[in-house]
Tab-separated table of C-alpha atoms in Angstrom:
chain	number	residue	atom	x	y	z
A	1	MET	CA	157.495	-45.796	-41.047
A	2	ILE	CA	158.961	-42.672	-40.339
A	3	ALA	CA	159.094	-38.995	-42.647
A	4	VAL	CA	160.059	-35.779	-41.825
A	5	ASP	CA	158.695	-33.492	-44.373
A	6	GLY	CA	160.509	-29.705	-43.911
A	7	LEU	CA	161.337	-30.002	-40.274
A	8	ARG	CA	161.613	-26.296	-38.712
A	9	VAL	CA	162.218	-25.851	-35.400
A	10	THR	CA	163.126	-22.934	-33.488
A	11	ALA	CA	164.080	-21.882	-29.317
A	12	GLY	CA	163.189	-18.390	-29.321
A	13	THR	CA	164.695	-16.208	-32.075
A	14	THR	CA	167.383	-19.255	-32.804
A	15	VAL	CA	166.749	-21.394	-35.346
A	16	ILE	CA	168.072	-25.087	-34.127
A	17	LEU	CA	166.662	-27.354	-37.173
A	18	ASP	CA	165.530	-26.442	-40.649
A	19	GLY	CA	164.534	-27.891	-43.792
A	20	VAL	CA	165.141	-31.276	-42.790
A	21	ASP	CA	163.786	-34.209	-44.511
A	22	LEU	CA	164.108	-37.560	-43.869
A	23	ALA	CA	162.238	-40.947	-44.572
A	24	VAL	CA	163.188	-43.842	-42.297
A	25	PRO	CA	160.880	-47.022	-43.356
A	26	PRO	CA	160.924	-50.102	-40.855
A	27	GLY	CA	163.632	-52.837	-40.975
A	28	ARG	CA	166.381	-49.866	-41.227
A	29	LEU	CA	168.973	-48.632	-38.324
A	30	LEU	CA	169.475	-44.967	-39.282
A	31	GLY	CA	172.058	-43.043	-37.096
A	32	LEU	CA	172.042	-40.108	-36.726
A	33	VAL	CA	175.912	-38.280	-36.941
A	34	GLY	CA	177.383	-34.700	-36.788
A	35	PRO	CA	178.715	-32.536	-34.816
A	36	ASN	CA	178.172	-30.955	-31.878
A	37	GLY	CA	175.073	-28.564	-31.724
A	38	ALA	CA	173.908	-29.772	-35.087
A	39	GLY	CA	170.576	-30.413	-34.128
A	40	LYS	CA	170.166	-34.195	-33.739
A	41	SER	CA	169.082	-34.615	-30.334
A	42	THR	CA	165.971	-32.014	-31.221
A	43	LEU	CA	165.336	-34.130	-34.421
A	44	LEU	CA	164.903	-36.929	-32.267
A	45	ARG	CA	162.850	-35.176	-29.389
A	46	THR	CA	160.160	-33.682	-32.323
A	47	ILE	CA	160.387	-36.738	-33.808
A	48	ALA	CA	159.039	-38.786	-30.527
A	49	GLY	CA	156.192	-35.360	-30.249
A	50	LEU	CA	157.951	-33.572	-27.252
A	51	HIS	CA	159.160	-30.297	-29.737
A	52	ARG	CA	156.539	-28.754	-31.830
A	53	PRO	CA	157.835	-27.558	-35.092
A	54	ALA	CA	157.833	-24.091	-35.836
A	55	ARG	CA	156.771	-25.518	-39.677
A	56	GLY	CA	156.870	-28.824	-41.460
A	57	ARG	CA	155.238	-32.079	-39.742
A	58	VAL	CA	156.587	-35.636	-39.010
A	59	LEU	CA	154.523	-38.832	-39.891
A	60	LEU	CA	154.045	-42.132	-38.391
A	61	ASP	CA	152.803	-44.465	-40.991
A	62	GLY	CA	151.126	-41.266	-42.595
A	63	ARG	CA	149.682	-39.842	-39.333
A	64	PRO	CA	150.896	-36.540	-38.088
A	65	VAL	CA	153.035	-37.499	-34.837
A	66	HIS	CA	152.113	-33.752	-32.984
A	67	ASP	CA	148.316	-35.191	-33.419
A	68	MET	CA	148.446	-38.125	-31.306
A	69	ARG	CA	147.008	-38.588	-28.147
A	70	PRO	CA	150.308	-39.536	-25.162
A	71	GLY	CA	149.297	-42.464	-24.918
A	72	GLU	CA	148.973	-43.812	-28.454
A	73	LEU	CA	152.242	-42.330	-29.545
A	74	ALA	CA	153.720	-44.120	-26.110
A	75	ARG	CA	152.422	-47.595	-27.592
A	76	ARG	CA	153.814	-46.018	-30.904
A	77	ILE	CA	157.495	-44.951	-30.118
A	78	ALA	CA	159.881	-45.714	-27.482
A	79	TYR	CA	162.584	-42.959	-26.967
A	80	LEU	CA	165.653	-42.957	-24.743
A	81	PRO	CA	166.940	-39.570	-24.052
A	82	GLN	CA	170.412	-38.214	-24.058
A	83	GLU	CA	169.967	-37.660	-19.935
A	84	ALA	CA	167.638	-39.201	-17.763
A	85	THR	CA	167.384	-39.389	-13.947
A	86	VAL	CA	165.464	-41.414	-11.322
A	87	ALA	CA	163.918	-39.452	-8.876
A	88	PHE	CA	162.776	-42.552	-7.095
A	89	PRO	CA	165.140	-45.597	-5.428
A	90	PHE	CA	163.266	-47.768	-7.900
A	91	THR	CA	165.091	-51.109	-7.916
A	92	ALA	CA	166.274	-51.303	-11.937
A	93	TYR	CA	163.284	-54.191	-12.393
A	94	GLN	CA	161.218	-51.652	-11.283
A	95	VAL	CA	162.597	-49.096	-13.386
A	96	VAL	CA	162.293	-51.409	-16.683
A	97	LEU	CA	158.771	-52.587	-15.852
A	98	MET	CA	157.720	-48.828	-16.104
A	99	GLY	CA	157.834	-49.102	-19.984
A	100	ARG	CA	155.156	-51.187	-19.875
A	101	HIS	CA	152.397	-48.550	-18.521
A	102	PRO	CA	151.778	-47.552	-21.973
A	103	HIS	CA	150.107	-50.933	-22.948
A	104	LEU	CA	148.109	-50.948	-19.422
A	105	GLY	CA	144.345	-49.731	-18.977
A	106	ARG	CA	143.704	-47.286	-15.871
A	107	MET	CA	143.997	-48.733	-12.631
A	108	ALA	CA	145.480	-52.132	-14.274
A	109	VAL	CA	148.258	-53.786	-12.475
A	110	GLU	CA	151.193	-55.762	-14.732
A	111	GLY	CA	150.106	-59.227	-15.894
A	112	PRO	CA	152.474	-62.087	-17.035
A	113	ALA	CA	152.844	-61.027	-20.323
A	114	ASP	CA	154.163	-57.393	-18.647
A	115	HIS	CA	156.407	-59.302	-16.512
A	116	GLU	CA	157.956	-61.473	-19.084
A	117	ALA	CA	158.761	-58.614	-21.515
A	118	ALA	CA	160.360	-57.175	-18.650
A	119	GLU	CA	162.494	-59.571	-18.234
A	120	ARG	CA	163.178	-60.213	-21.877
A	121	ALA	CA	164.644	-56.659	-22.088
A	122	MET	CA	166.533	-57.169	-19.086
A	123	THR	CA	168.460	-60.338	-20.660
A	124	ALA	CA	168.610	-58.529	-23.944
A	125	THR	CA	170.890	-55.419	-22.416
A	126	GLY	CA	172.779	-58.154	-19.930
A	127	THR	CA	171.233	-56.538	-17.256
A	128	ILE	CA	169.024	-59.399	-15.619
A	129	HIS	CA	171.783	-59.266	-12.792
A	130	LEU	CA	170.984	-55.992	-12.135
A	131	ALA	CA	166.756	-56.367	-11.374
A	132	ASP	CA	167.218	-56.019	-7.665
A	133	ARG	CA	169.449	-53.252	-7.330
A	134	SER	CA	168.214	-49.720	-6.689
A	135	ILE	CA	168.549	-47.980	-9.653
A	136	ALA	CA	170.352	-44.823	-7.132
A	137	THR	CA	173.396	-47.328	-6.871
A	138	LEU	CA	174.100	-48.067	-10.196
A	139	SER	CA	177.396	-47.130	-12.104
A	140	GLY	CA	176.089	-44.355	-15.067
A	141	GLY	CA	177.121	-47.153	-17.813
A	142	GLU	CA	174.821	-49.572	-15.904
A	143	ARG	CA	171.708	-46.844	-15.527
A	144	ARG	CA	171.930	-46.310	-19.393
A	145	LEU	CA	171.752	-50.265	-19.777
A	146	VAL	CA	168.638	-50.309	-17.760
A	147	LEU	CA	166.987	-47.057	-19.011
A	148	LEU	CA	167.338	-49.286	-22.652
A	149	ALA	CA	165.772	-51.954	-21.353
A	150	LYS	CA	163.120	-50.084	-20.263
A	151	ALA	CA	162.787	-48.696	-23.875
A	152	LEU	CA	162.666	-52.350	-25.251
A	153	ALA	CA	160.063	-53.511	-22.948
A	154	GLN	CA	158.061	-50.513	-24.278
A	155	ASP	CA	157.708	-52.784	-27.254
A	156	THR	CA	156.842	-49.957	-29.855
A	157	PRO	CA	157.555	-50.396	-33.764
A	158	VAL	CA	159.240	-47.202	-33.715
A	159	LEU	CA	162.873	-46.764	-31.276
A	160	LEU	CA	165.048	-43.763	-30.907
A	161	ALA	CA	167.706	-43.209	-28.784
A	162	ASP	CA	170.132	-40.545	-28.084
A	163	GLU	CA	173.629	-41.435	-27.539
A	164	PRO	CA	172.792	-44.664	-26.072
A	165	LEU	CA	176.418	-45.738	-26.001
A	166	SER	CA	176.928	-42.711	-24.093
A	167	ALA	CA	178.749	-43.757	-20.198
A	168	LEU	CA	179.475	-47.576	-22.059
A	169	ASP	CA	182.135	-49.394	-22.291
A	170	LEU	CA	183.734	-50.627	-25.250
A	171	ARG	CA	182.304	-54.508	-25.115
A	172	HIS	CA	178.730	-52.741	-23.715
A	173	ARG	CA	179.014	-50.289	-27.091
A	174	LEU	CA	179.465	-53.188	-29.646
A	175	ALA	CA	176.427	-54.488	-27.307
A	176	VAL	CA	173.758	-52.093	-27.691
A	177	LEU	CA	175.145	-51.927	-31.247
A	178	ARG	CA	174.437	-55.520	-32.240
A	179	LEU	CA	170.798	-55.344	-30.248
A	180	LEU	CA	169.543	-52.120	-32.387
A	181	ARG	CA	170.302	-54.012	-35.201
A	182	ALA	CA	168.864	-57.159	-34.274
A	183	CYS	CA	165.830	-54.822	-33.533
A	184	ALA	CA	165.721	-52.840	-37.074
A	185	ASP	CA	166.567	-56.795	-38.344
A	186	ALA	CA	163.319	-58.200	-36.606
A	187	GLY	CA	161.301	-55.075	-38.134
A	188	ARG	CA	161.371	-51.936	-35.705
A	189	THR	CA	162.230	-48.734	-37.452
A	190	VAL	CA	165.595	-47.679	-35.292
A	191	LEU	CA	167.000	-44.082	-34.950
A	192	ALA	CA	169.972	-43.571	-32.687
A	193	VAL	CA	172.476	-40.399	-32.058
A	194	LEU	CA	175.883	-41.769	-32.524
A	195	HIS	CA	179.277	-39.907	-32.143
A	196	ASP	CA	181.259	-42.941	-33.345
A	197	LEU	CA	181.930	-42.706	-36.897
A	198	ASN	CA	183.201	-46.094	-37.248
A	199	LEU	CA	180.564	-48.044	-35.613
A	200	ALA	CA	177.964	-46.156	-36.795
A	201	ALA	CA	179.663	-47.094	-39.667
A	202	ARG	CA	179.667	-50.569	-39.326
A	203	HIS	CA	176.271	-51.508	-37.695
A	204	CYS	CA	173.904	-48.784	-39.411
A	205	THR	CA	172.057	-49.581	-41.975
A	206	GLU	CA	171.667	-45.706	-42.928
A	207	LEU	CA	173.180	-42.478	-41.688
A	208	ALA	CA	172.080	-39.052	-41.768
A	209	LEU	CA	174.812	-36.619	-41.327
A	210	LEU	CA	173.920	-33.012	-39.943
A	211	ALA	CA	175.547	-30.045	-39.752
A	212	ARG	CA	173.833	-26.270	-38.587
A	213	GLY	CA	170.431	-27.527	-38.756
A	214	ARG	CA	170.855	-29.555	-42.177
A	215	VAL	CA	170.849	-32.820	-43.353
A	216	LEU	CA	174.212	-32.308	-45.380
A	217	ALA	CA	174.100	-35.944	-46.368
A	218	ALA	CA	171.728	-39.146	-45.564
A	219	GLY	CA	172.001	-42.692	-47.524
A	220	PRO	CA	174.248	-45.607	-46.943
A	221	PRO	CA	177.304	-44.917	-45.412
A	222	ALA	CA	179.709	-44.973	-48.077
A	223	ASP	CA	177.205	-42.075	-49.401
A	224	VAL	CA	177.357	-39.690	-46.288
A	225	LEU	CA	181.036	-40.687	-44.830
A	226	THR	CA	182.961	-39.084	-47.780
A	227	PRO	CA	186.220	-36.256	-47.103
A	228	ASP	CA	184.137	-33.608	-48.367
A	229	HIS	CA	180.605	-34.097	-46.078
A	230	LEU	CA	183.428	-34.386	-43.344
A	231	ALA	CA	185.012	-31.566	-44.415
A	232	ALA	CA	182.522	-29.249	-44.694
A	233	ALA	CA	179.975	-31.132	-41.148
A	234	TYR	CA	183.175	-31.043	-39.021
A	235	GLY	CA	185.794	-28.431	-40.496
A	236	VAL	CA	188.323	-31.716	-40.698
A	237	ARG	CA	190.250	-33.466	-43.558
A	238	ALA	CA	189.685	-36.857	-43.022
A	239	VAL	CA	190.927	-40.668	-44.541
A	240	VAL	CA	187.881	-42.836	-45.256
A	241	ARG	CA	188.649	-46.111	-46.299
A	242	ARG	CA	187.520	-49.703	-46.113
A	243	ASP	CA	188.821	-51.654	-43.371
A	244	ASP	CA	189.223	-55.818	-44.910
A	245	LEU	CA	188.879	-57.199	-41.322
A	246	THR	CA	185.486	-55.426	-40.247
A	247	GLU	CA	184.463	-54.814	-44.269
A	248	SER	CA	183.135	-51.919	-43.150
A	249	LEU	CA	184.238	-47.947	-43.761
A	250	THR	CA	187.001	-46.430	-41.516
A	251	VAL	CA	187.692	-42.774	-40.736
A	252	THR	CA	190.572	-40.816	-40.000
A	253	ALA	CA	190.644	-37.571	-39.187
A	254	LEU	CA	193.816	-35.651	-39.847
A	255	GLU	CA	194.245	-32.242	-39.343
A	256	ASN	CA	191.629	-29.211	-39.223
A	257	THR	CA	190.671	-27.613	-42.383
């Protein structure tokens, strides 16, 4: 259970998040949506324990995230950042296996269970054929999938993914969203920053719409993606309707307000 209570995050004199409240129980895929600069990535990083709030708190099963030791936190929360670089030319398999480090004792080496977790994650993300390739030789989309596999191999009850669809083609976008939804259906708490509102409405159990550092609306997609909310958040006039084929909402932006 992730609970965000009265969160305020600042950078110098700039307020990035102010008065944010959220509750995400296990078994949910929450899509964080909103315009550029709304504070979505900052919120995810704060939940991951990487930003300390100026006010408020983030609770994981009732315990403050920022009071947890890094090792314990890494066993509870996996975080896929928006941008990540690998400094050395490790193979894709070695990068994914790094996701098992929080579960190893000091000076311990990976055992059969760790290798099984890495292989399972690479199979789930469709990257097992890249196992022996240097991470430096992969395309942006391939690296994105390998890093997602690393987060999955971490095998945590909470998964945070910042723009997991970036650099991916349409086929892989659908595959990743189905994978994230499967993680939620299996009992994990999953939060993902997404920009494609139609895909978010189709695959997420809930959405949180951020604008100007606040949560403008949160709940089922039909309650969040309304013309009024979209106008207030994005400054556009939009038509929202249900698609008979996908049985989910579709958003069509018509013009700026």
